[in-house]
PDB file of C-alpha atoms in Angstrom:
ATOM      1  CA  LYS A   1      -2.504 -24.623  -7.993  1.00 61.00           C
ATOM      2  CA  ILE A   2       0.065 -21.919  -8.724  1.00 69.00           C
ATOM      3  CA  THR A   3       2.208 -22.672 -11.769  1.00 78.00           C
ATOM      4  CA  TRP A   4       5.931 -21.962 -12.006  1.00 80.00           C
ATOM      5  CA  VAL A   5       5.182 -19.257 -14.601  1.00 82.00           C
ATOM      6  CA  ARG A   6       3.126 -17.363 -12.043  1.00 79.00           C
ATOM      7  CA  TRP A   7       5.909 -17.708  -9.493  1.00 83.00           C
ATOM      8  CA  VAL A   8       8.250 -16.125 -12.049  1.00 86.00           C
ATOM      9  CA  GLY A   9       5.736 -13.317 -12.498  1.00 84.00           C
ATOM     10  CA  VAL A  10       5.583 -12.747  -8.745  1.00 83.00           C
ATOM     11  CA  LEU A  11       9.385 -12.633  -8.518  1.00 89.00           C
ATOM     12  CA  VAL A  12       9.611 -10.110 -11.383  1.00 88.00           C
ATOM     13  CA  VAL A  13       6.929  -7.924  -9.747  1.00 85.00           C
ATOM     14  CA  THR A  14       8.846  -8.111  -6.469  1.00 85.00           C
ATOM     15  CA  LEU A  15      12.060  -7.097  -8.238  1.00 89.00           C
ATOM     16  CA  GLY A  16      10.276  -4.130  -9.804  1.00 87.00           C
ATOM     17  CA  ILE A  17       8.897  -2.964  -6.447  1.00 84.00           C
ATOM     18  CA  ILE A  18      12.322  -3.252  -4.811  1.00 84.00           C
ATOM     19  CA  LEU A  19      13.913  -1.208  -7.619  1.00 85.00           C
ATOM     20  CA  VAL A  20      11.198   1.445  -7.275  1.00 83.00           C
ATOM     21  CA  GLY A  21      11.908   1.723  -3.558  1.00 79.00           C
ATOM     22  CA  VAL A  22      15.671   1.938  -4.043  1.00 79.00           C
ATOM     23  CA  PHE A  23      15.557   4.541  -6.811  1.00 79.00           C
ATOM     24  CA  ASP A  24      12.818   6.579  -5.124  1.00 76.00           C
ATOM     25  CA  THR A  25      14.862   6.736  -1.914  1.00 71.00           C
ATOM     26  CA  ASN A  26      17.847   8.061  -3.870  1.00 70.00           C
ATOM     27  CA  ASN A  27      15.750  10.439  -5.968  1.00 65.00           C
ATOM     28  CA  VAL A  28      16.456  13.523  -3.883  1.00 54.00           C
ATOM     29  CA  ALA A  29      15.100  16.803  -5.236  1.00 46.00           C
ATOM     30  CA  GLU A  30      17.446  19.568  -6.330  1.00 46.00           C
ATOM     31  CA  GLY A  31      18.292  21.863  -3.473  1.00 42.00           C
ATOM     32  CA  GLU A  32      17.486  19.265  -0.823  1.00 52.00           C
ATOM     33  CA  THR A  33      20.150  17.718   1.360  1.00 52.00           C
ATOM     34  CA  ASN A  34      20.098  14.043   2.131  1.00 55.00           C
ATOM     35  CA  ASP A  35      21.151  14.635   5.778  1.00 60.00           C
ATOM     36  CA  GLU A  36      21.322  12.061   8.562  1.00 63.00           C
ATOM     37  CA  SER A  37      17.824  12.825   9.886  1.00 67.00           C
ATOM     38  CA  THR A  38      16.290  12.345   6.432  1.00 66.00           C
ATOM     39  CA  VAL A  39      18.075   9.012   5.985  1.00 66.00           C
ATOM     40  CA  ASN A  40      16.953   7.875   9.441  1.00 73.00           C
ATOM     41  CA  LYS A  41      13.348   8.735   8.630  1.00 74.00           C
ATOM     42  CA  GLN A  42      13.578   6.802   5.359  1.00 71.00           C
ATOM     43  CA  ILE A  43      14.973   3.757   7.176  1.00 78.00           C
ATOM     44  CA  ILE A  44      12.254   3.928   9.839  1.00 81.00           C
ATOM     45  CA  GLY A  45       9.622   4.283   7.112  1.00 78.00           C
ATOM     46  CA  ILE A  46      10.946   1.239   5.246  1.00 78.00           C
ATOM     47  CA  LEU A  47      10.953  -0.843   8.447  1.00 84.00           C
ATOM     48  CA  LEU A  48       7.385   0.202   9.247  1.00 84.00           C
ATOM     49  CA  ILE A  49       6.295  -0.686   5.705  1.00 81.00           C
ATOM     50  CA  LEU A  50       7.932  -4.115   6.001  1.00 82.00           C
ATOM     51  CA  GLY A  51       6.124  -4.704   9.286  1.00 86.00           C
ATOM     52  CA  GLN A  52       2.830  -3.603   7.761  1.00 82.00           C
ATOM     53  CA  SER A  53       3.431  -5.910   4.807  1.00 80.00           C
ATOM     54  CA  VAL A  54       3.849  -8.921   7.094  1.00 85.00           C
ATOM     55  CA  MET A  55       0.613  -8.099   8.914  1.00 84.00           C
ATOM     56  CA  SER A  56      -1.141  -7.488   5.588  1.00 80.00           C
ATOM     57  CA  VAL A  57      -0.099 -10.950   4.358  1.00 80.00           C
ATOM     58  CA  ILE A  58      -1.608 -12.533   7.468  1.00 83.00           C
ATOM     59  CA  GLN A  59      -4.803 -10.506   7.001  1.00 80.00           C
ATOM     60  CA  ASP A  60      -5.124 -11.374   3.302  1.00 78.00           C
ATOM     61  CA  LEU A  61      -4.599 -15.098   3.868  1.00 79.00           C
ATOM     62  CA  THR A  62      -7.129 -15.066   6.711  1.00 80.00           C
ATOM     63  CA  GLU A  63      -9.655 -13.291   4.484  1.00 77.00           C
ATOM     64  CA  GLU A  64      -9.091 -15.877   1.759  1.00 76.00           C
ATOM     65  CA  VAL A  65      -9.822 -18.708   4.210  1.00 78.00           C
ATOM     66  CA  PHE A  66     -12.986 -16.992   5.437  1.00 76.00           C
ATOM     67  CA  MET A  67     -14.241 -16.143   1.928  1.00 74.00           C
ATOM     68  CA  GLN A  68     -13.430 -19.378   0.106  1.00 70.00           C
ATOM     69  CA  GLU A  69     -13.885 -21.942   2.868  1.00 72.00           C
ATOM     70  CA  THR A  70     -16.824 -20.529   4.828  1.00 74.00           C
ATOM     71  CA  ALA A  71     -18.523 -18.270   2.218  1.00 71.00           C
ATOM     72  CA  PHE A  72     -18.509 -15.238   4.542  1.00 73.00           C
ATOM     73  CA  PRO A  73     -20.378 -12.170   3.179  1.00 78.00           C
ATOM     74  CA  PRO A  74     -17.802  -9.435   2.371  1.00 76.00           C
ATOM     75  CA  PRO A  75     -19.691  -6.617   4.201  1.00 79.00           C
ATOM     76  CA  LEU A  76     -19.892  -8.728   7.368  1.00 80.00           C
ATOM     77  CA  LEU A  77     -16.172  -9.528   7.266  1.00 79.00           C
ATOM     78  CA  VAL A  78     -15.284  -5.852   6.731  1.00 80.00           C
ATOM     79  CA  GLY A  79     -17.523  -4.906   9.665  1.00 82.00           C
ATOM     80  CA  MET A  80     -15.859  -7.478  11.919  1.00 83.00           C
ATOM     81  CA  GLU A  81     -12.402  -6.233  10.942  1.00 81.00           C
ATOM     82  CA  GLY A  82     -13.452  -2.654  11.662  1.00 83.00           C
ATOM     83  CA  ALA A  83     -15.011  -3.470  15.034  1.00 85.00           C
ATOM     84  CA  TYR A  84     -12.013  -5.464  16.244  1.00 84.00           C
ATOM     85  CA  GLY A  85      -9.674  -2.821  14.837  1.00 83.00           C
ATOM     86  CA  ILE A  86     -11.341  -0.019  16.804  1.00 84.00           C
ATOM     87  CA  VAL A  87     -11.255  -1.986  20.057  1.00 88.00           C
ATOM     88  CA  ILE A  88      -7.599  -2.985  19.693  1.00 86.00           C
ATOM     89  CA  ALA A  89      -6.554   0.519  18.517  1.00 81.00           C
ATOM     90  CA  LEU A  90      -8.216   2.196  21.517  1.00 82.00           C
ATOM     91  CA  ILE A  91      -6.561  -0.226  23.931  1.00 86.00           C
ATOM     92  CA  LEU A  92      -3.125   0.455  22.409  1.00 83.00           C
ATOM     93  CA  TYR A  93      -3.541   4.188  21.731  1.00 80.00           C
ATOM     94  CA  PHE A  94      -3.926   5.604  25.241  1.00 79.00           C
ATOM     95  CA  PRO A  95      -0.754   4.064  26.727  1.00 82.00           C
ATOM     96  CA  ILE A  96       1.317   4.620  23.566  1.00 82.00           C
ATOM     97  CA  ALA A  97       0.143   8.161  22.606  1.00 77.00           C
ATOM     98  CA  PRO A  98       2.034   9.981  25.417  1.00 79.00           C
ATOM     99  CA  LEU A  99       5.231   8.178  24.405  1.00 79.00           C
ATOM    100  CA  LEU A 100       4.813   9.640  20.913  1.00 74.00           C
ATOM    101  CA  GLY A 101       4.222  13.146  22.238  1.00 77.00           C
ATOM    102  CA  GLU A 102       0.474  13.154  21.603  1.00 76.00           C
ATOM    103  CA  ASN A 103      -2.155  14.324  24.059  1.00 77.00           C
ATOM    104  CA  PRO A 104      -5.417  12.318  23.768  1.00 71.00           C
ATOM    105  CA  SER A 105      -7.423  15.340  24.947  1.00 75.00           C
ATOM    106  CA  ASP A 106      -6.028  17.445  22.067  1.00 73.00           C
ATOM    107  CA  VAL A 107      -7.077  14.713  19.635  1.00 70.00           C
ATOM    108  CA  ALA A 108     -10.576  14.708  21.119  1.00 70.00           C
ATOM    109  CA  THR A 109     -10.745  18.506  20.674  1.00 74.00           C
ATOM    110  CA  SER A 110      -9.691  18.209  17.029  1.00 71.00           C
ATOM    111  CA  LEU A 111     -12.328  15.537  16.383  1.00 68.00           C
ATOM    112  CA  SER A 112     -15.024  17.891  17.635  1.00 70.00           C
ATOM    113  CA  GLU A 113     -14.411  20.294  14.743  1.00 68.00           C
ATOM    114  CA  GLY A 114     -16.947  20.079  11.934  1.00 65.00           C
ATOM    115  CA  ASN A 115     -14.508  19.733   9.049  1.00 72.00           C
ATOM    116  CA  VAL A 116     -12.592  16.957  10.821  1.00 75.00           C
ATOM    117  CA  ILE A 117     -15.839  15.068  11.474  1.00 78.00           C
ATOM    118  CA  GLY A 118     -16.770  15.345   7.789  1.00 80.00           C
ATOM    119  CA  LEU A 119     -13.377  14.091   6.681  1.00 82.00           C
ATOM    120  CA  ALA A 120     -13.552  11.222   9.188  1.00 79.00           C
ATOM    121  CA  ILE A 121     -16.968  10.131   7.925  1.00 84.00           C
ATOM    122  CA  GLY A 122     -15.863  10.353   4.292  1.00 87.00           C
ATOM    123  CA  TRP A 123     -12.686   8.404   5.029  1.00 83.00           C
ATOM    124  CA  THR A 124     -14.659   5.732   6.872  1.00 83.00           C
ATOM    125  CA  LEU A 125     -17.027   5.273   3.934  1.00 87.00           C
ATOM    126  CA  LEU A 126     -14.126   5.138   1.463  1.00 87.00           C
ATOM    127  CA  VAL A 127     -12.265   2.517   3.495  1.00 83.00           C
ATOM    128  CA  THR A 128     -15.458   0.476   3.903  1.00 83.00           C
ATOM    129  CA  VAL A 129     -16.209   0.376   0.182  1.00 85.00           C
ATOM    130  CA  THR A 130     -12.563  -0.359  -0.649  1.00 83.00           C
ATOM    131  CA  GLY A 131     -12.475  -3.159   1.919  1.00 81.00           C
ATOM    132  CA  ILE A 132     -15.600  -4.778   0.492  1.00 82.00           C
ATOM    133  CA  PHE A 133     -14.154  -4.658  -3.038  1.00 83.00           C
ATOM    134  CA  ASN A 134     -10.835  -6.120  -1.833  1.00 79.00           C
ATOM    135  CA  ILE A 135     -12.462  -8.992   0.024  1.00 79.00           C
ATOM    136  CA  ALA A 136     -14.849  -9.700  -2.856  1.00 78.00           C
ATOM    137  CA  ALA A 137     -11.839  -9.856  -5.209  1.00 77.00           C
ATOM    138  CA  THR A 138     -10.171 -12.362  -2.884  1.00 75.00           C
ATOM    139  CA  ALA A 139     -13.343 -14.478  -2.909  1.00 73.00           C
ATOM    140  CA  VAL A 140     -13.367 -14.858  -6.709  1.00 75.00           C
ATOM    141  CA  THR A 141      -9.581 -15.068  -7.262  1.00 73.00           C
ATOM    142  CA  SER A 142      -6.976 -15.451  -4.526  1.00 73.00           C
ATOM    143  CA  SER A 143      -5.009 -13.319  -2.093  1.00 73.00           C
ATOM    144  CA  MET A 144      -1.895 -13.659  -4.305  1.00 74.00           C
ATOM    145  CA  THR A 145      -3.709 -12.479  -7.442  1.00 76.00           C
ATOM    146  CA  ARG A 146      -5.205  -9.573  -5.532  1.00 76.00           C
ATOM    147  CA  ASN A 147      -1.820  -8.472  -4.201  1.00 74.00           C
ATOM    148  CA  VAL A 148      -0.129  -8.747  -7.593  1.00 78.00           C
ATOM    149  CA  TRP A 149      -2.604  -6.196  -8.921  1.00 78.00           C
ATOM    150  CA  LYS A 150      -2.445  -4.055  -5.766  1.00 78.00           C
ATOM    151  CA  ASN A 151       1.104  -3.130  -6.698  1.00 78.00           C
ATOM    152  CA  MET A 152      -0.347  -0.969  -9.457  1.00 82.00           C
ATOM    153  CA  ARG A 153      -1.468   1.417  -6.702  1.00 83.00           C
ATOM    154  CA  THR A 154       2.119   2.573  -6.232  1.00 83.00           C
ATOM    155  CA  LEU A 155       2.302   3.514  -9.924  1.00 86.00           C
ATOM    156  CA  LEU A 156      -0.952   5.486  -9.668  1.00 88.00           C
ATOM    157  CA  VAL A 157       0.268   7.236  -6.495  1.00 87.00           C
ATOM    158  CA  TRP A 158       3.503   8.212  -8.242  1.00 86.00           C
ATOM    159  CA  ILE A 159       1.644   9.575 -11.280  1.00 89.00           C
ATOM    160  CA  MET A 160      -0.783  11.537  -9.075  1.00 89.00           C
ATOM    161  CA  GLY A 161       2.196  12.888  -7.130  1.00 86.00           C
ATOM    162  CA  LEU A 162       3.748  14.217 -10.338  1.00 88.00           C
ATOM    163  CA  ILE A 163       0.440  15.823 -11.344  1.00 89.00           C
ATOM    164  CA  LEU A 164      -0.025  17.455  -7.928  1.00 87.00           C
ATOM    165  CA  PHE A 165       3.544  18.754  -7.873  1.00 85.00           C
ATOM    166  CA  TYR A 166       3.278  20.580 -11.191  1.00 85.00           C
ATOM    167  CA  ALA A 167      -0.419  21.517 -10.929  1.00 87.00           C
ATOM    168  CA  THR A 168      -0.057  23.206  -7.540  1.00 84.00           C
ATOM    169  CA  GLY A 169       3.505  24.456  -7.874  1.00 78.00           C
ATOM    170  CA  SER A 170       4.077  23.522  -4.237  1.00 75.00           C
ATOM    171  CA  SER A 171       7.136  21.530  -3.194  1.00 70.00           C
ATOM    172  CA  GLU A 172       5.137  20.244  -0.211  1.00 73.00           C
ATOM    173  CA  LEU A 173       2.705  18.329  -2.424  1.00 77.00           C
ATOM    174  CA  GLY A 174       3.589  15.463  -4.708  1.00 77.00           C
ATOM    175  CA  GLU A 175       6.930  14.716  -6.284  1.00 79.00           C
ATOM    176  CA  GLY A 176       8.801  16.367  -9.114  1.00 79.00           C
ATOM    177  CA  TRP A 177      10.400  14.780 -12.176  1.00 81.00           C
ATOM    178  CA  TYR A 178      14.146  14.654 -11.624  1.00 81.00           C
ATOM    179  CA  ILE A 179      16.834  13.433 -13.989  1.00 80.00           C
ATOM    180  CA  PRO A 180      18.036  10.729 -13.979  1.00 81.00           C
ATOM    181  CA  GLY A 181      16.248   9.360 -10.889  1.00 79.00           C
ATOM    182  CA  SER A 182      12.709   9.574 -12.257  1.00 83.00           C
ATOM    183  CA  PHE A 183      13.711   7.699 -15.416  1.00 87.00           C
ATOM    184  CA  PHE A 184      15.028   4.859 -13.259  1.00 88.00           C
ATOM    185  CA  ILE A 185      11.757   4.828 -11.285  1.00 87.00           C
ATOM    186  CA  LEU A 186       9.785   4.682 -14.547  1.00 88.00           C
ATOM    187  CA  LEU A 187      11.984   1.803 -15.748  1.00 90.00           C
ATOM    188  CA  SER A 188      11.379  -0.019 -12.460  1.00 88.00           C
ATOM    189  CA  TYR A 189       7.626   0.316 -12.888  1.00 88.00           C
ATOM    190  CA  GLY A 190       8.089  -1.131 -16.364  1.00 89.00           C
ATOM    191  CA  VAL A 191       9.739  -4.190 -14.792  1.00 89.00           C
ATOM    192  CA  MET A 192       6.786  -4.494 -12.414  1.00 87.00           C
ATOM    193  CA  CYS A 193       4.292  -4.346 -15.290  1.00 87.00           C
ATOM    194  CA  VAL A 194       6.247  -7.055 -17.143  1.00 88.00           C
ATOM    195  CA  GLY A 195       5.908  -9.230 -14.051  1.00 87.00           C
ATOM    196  CA  ILE A 196       2.135  -8.688 -13.997  1.00 83.00           C
ATOM    197  CA  PHE A 197       1.967  -9.601 -17.699  1.00 84.00           C
ATOM    198  CA  ILE A 198       3.922 -12.804 -17.010  1.00 83.00           C
ATOM    199  CA  TYR A 199       1.594 -13.633 -14.123  1.00 80.00           C
ATOM    200  CA  TYR A 200      -1.453 -13.410 -16.392  1.00 77.00           C
ATOM    201  CA  GLY A 201       0.144 -14.449 -19.676  1.00 72.00           C
ATOM    202  CA  LYS A 202      -0.319 -17.645 -21.662  1.00 64.00           C
ATOM    203  CA  GLY A 203       0.845 -20.716 -19.798  1.00 57.00           C
ATOM    204  CA  ALA A 204       0.403 -19.050 -16.384  1.00 58.00           C
ATOM    205  CA  ARG A 205      -2.830 -20.870 -15.557  1.00 59.00           C
ATOM    206  CA  ALA A 206      -2.747 -24.417 -14.301  1.00 54.00           C
ATOM    207  CA  THR A 207      -4.225 -26.953 -16.716  1.00 53.00           C
TER     208      THR A 207
END
């Protein structure tokens, strides 16, 4: 049973994430122009993220049913998701790729290069291990608890972006610290962390 305190925590986390998105969208670097094409790309990106979030909710709830009701082994569930994902992706890719300006034969040529193969194998292993950890976390907690904590990834990505920006000196990597936008983003992450604290604070657990 989810208590009203935890619902408050979820709402505060949601508010924090929304504020991060709003302030990050407006946090345009000095010297950059927020032209119409940039705004359109941001809108398309937000819509794609919203669509992915809906599908992720369905996936997480399905995983919770499998893990807590049928005691599915996490590696087996990850393997099933990967197998079905490959089949569905291949069916959709070939008719859609030309519409996006991609040539499947060029992709096949790129995949034959040694460095690309190494990166693909490493990425596959990383996603597999991450998927097992995620599903195992759902098995011992819940999909809601897992997703409350998953929001911390955005904070880590932002911090790593700042480090990359100043460590490499390249404007193509990471994100710089801009005033006052970055302060607002930091404040928004603070709101998100308060929501997580409320979610796990005293009185949050059902008695």
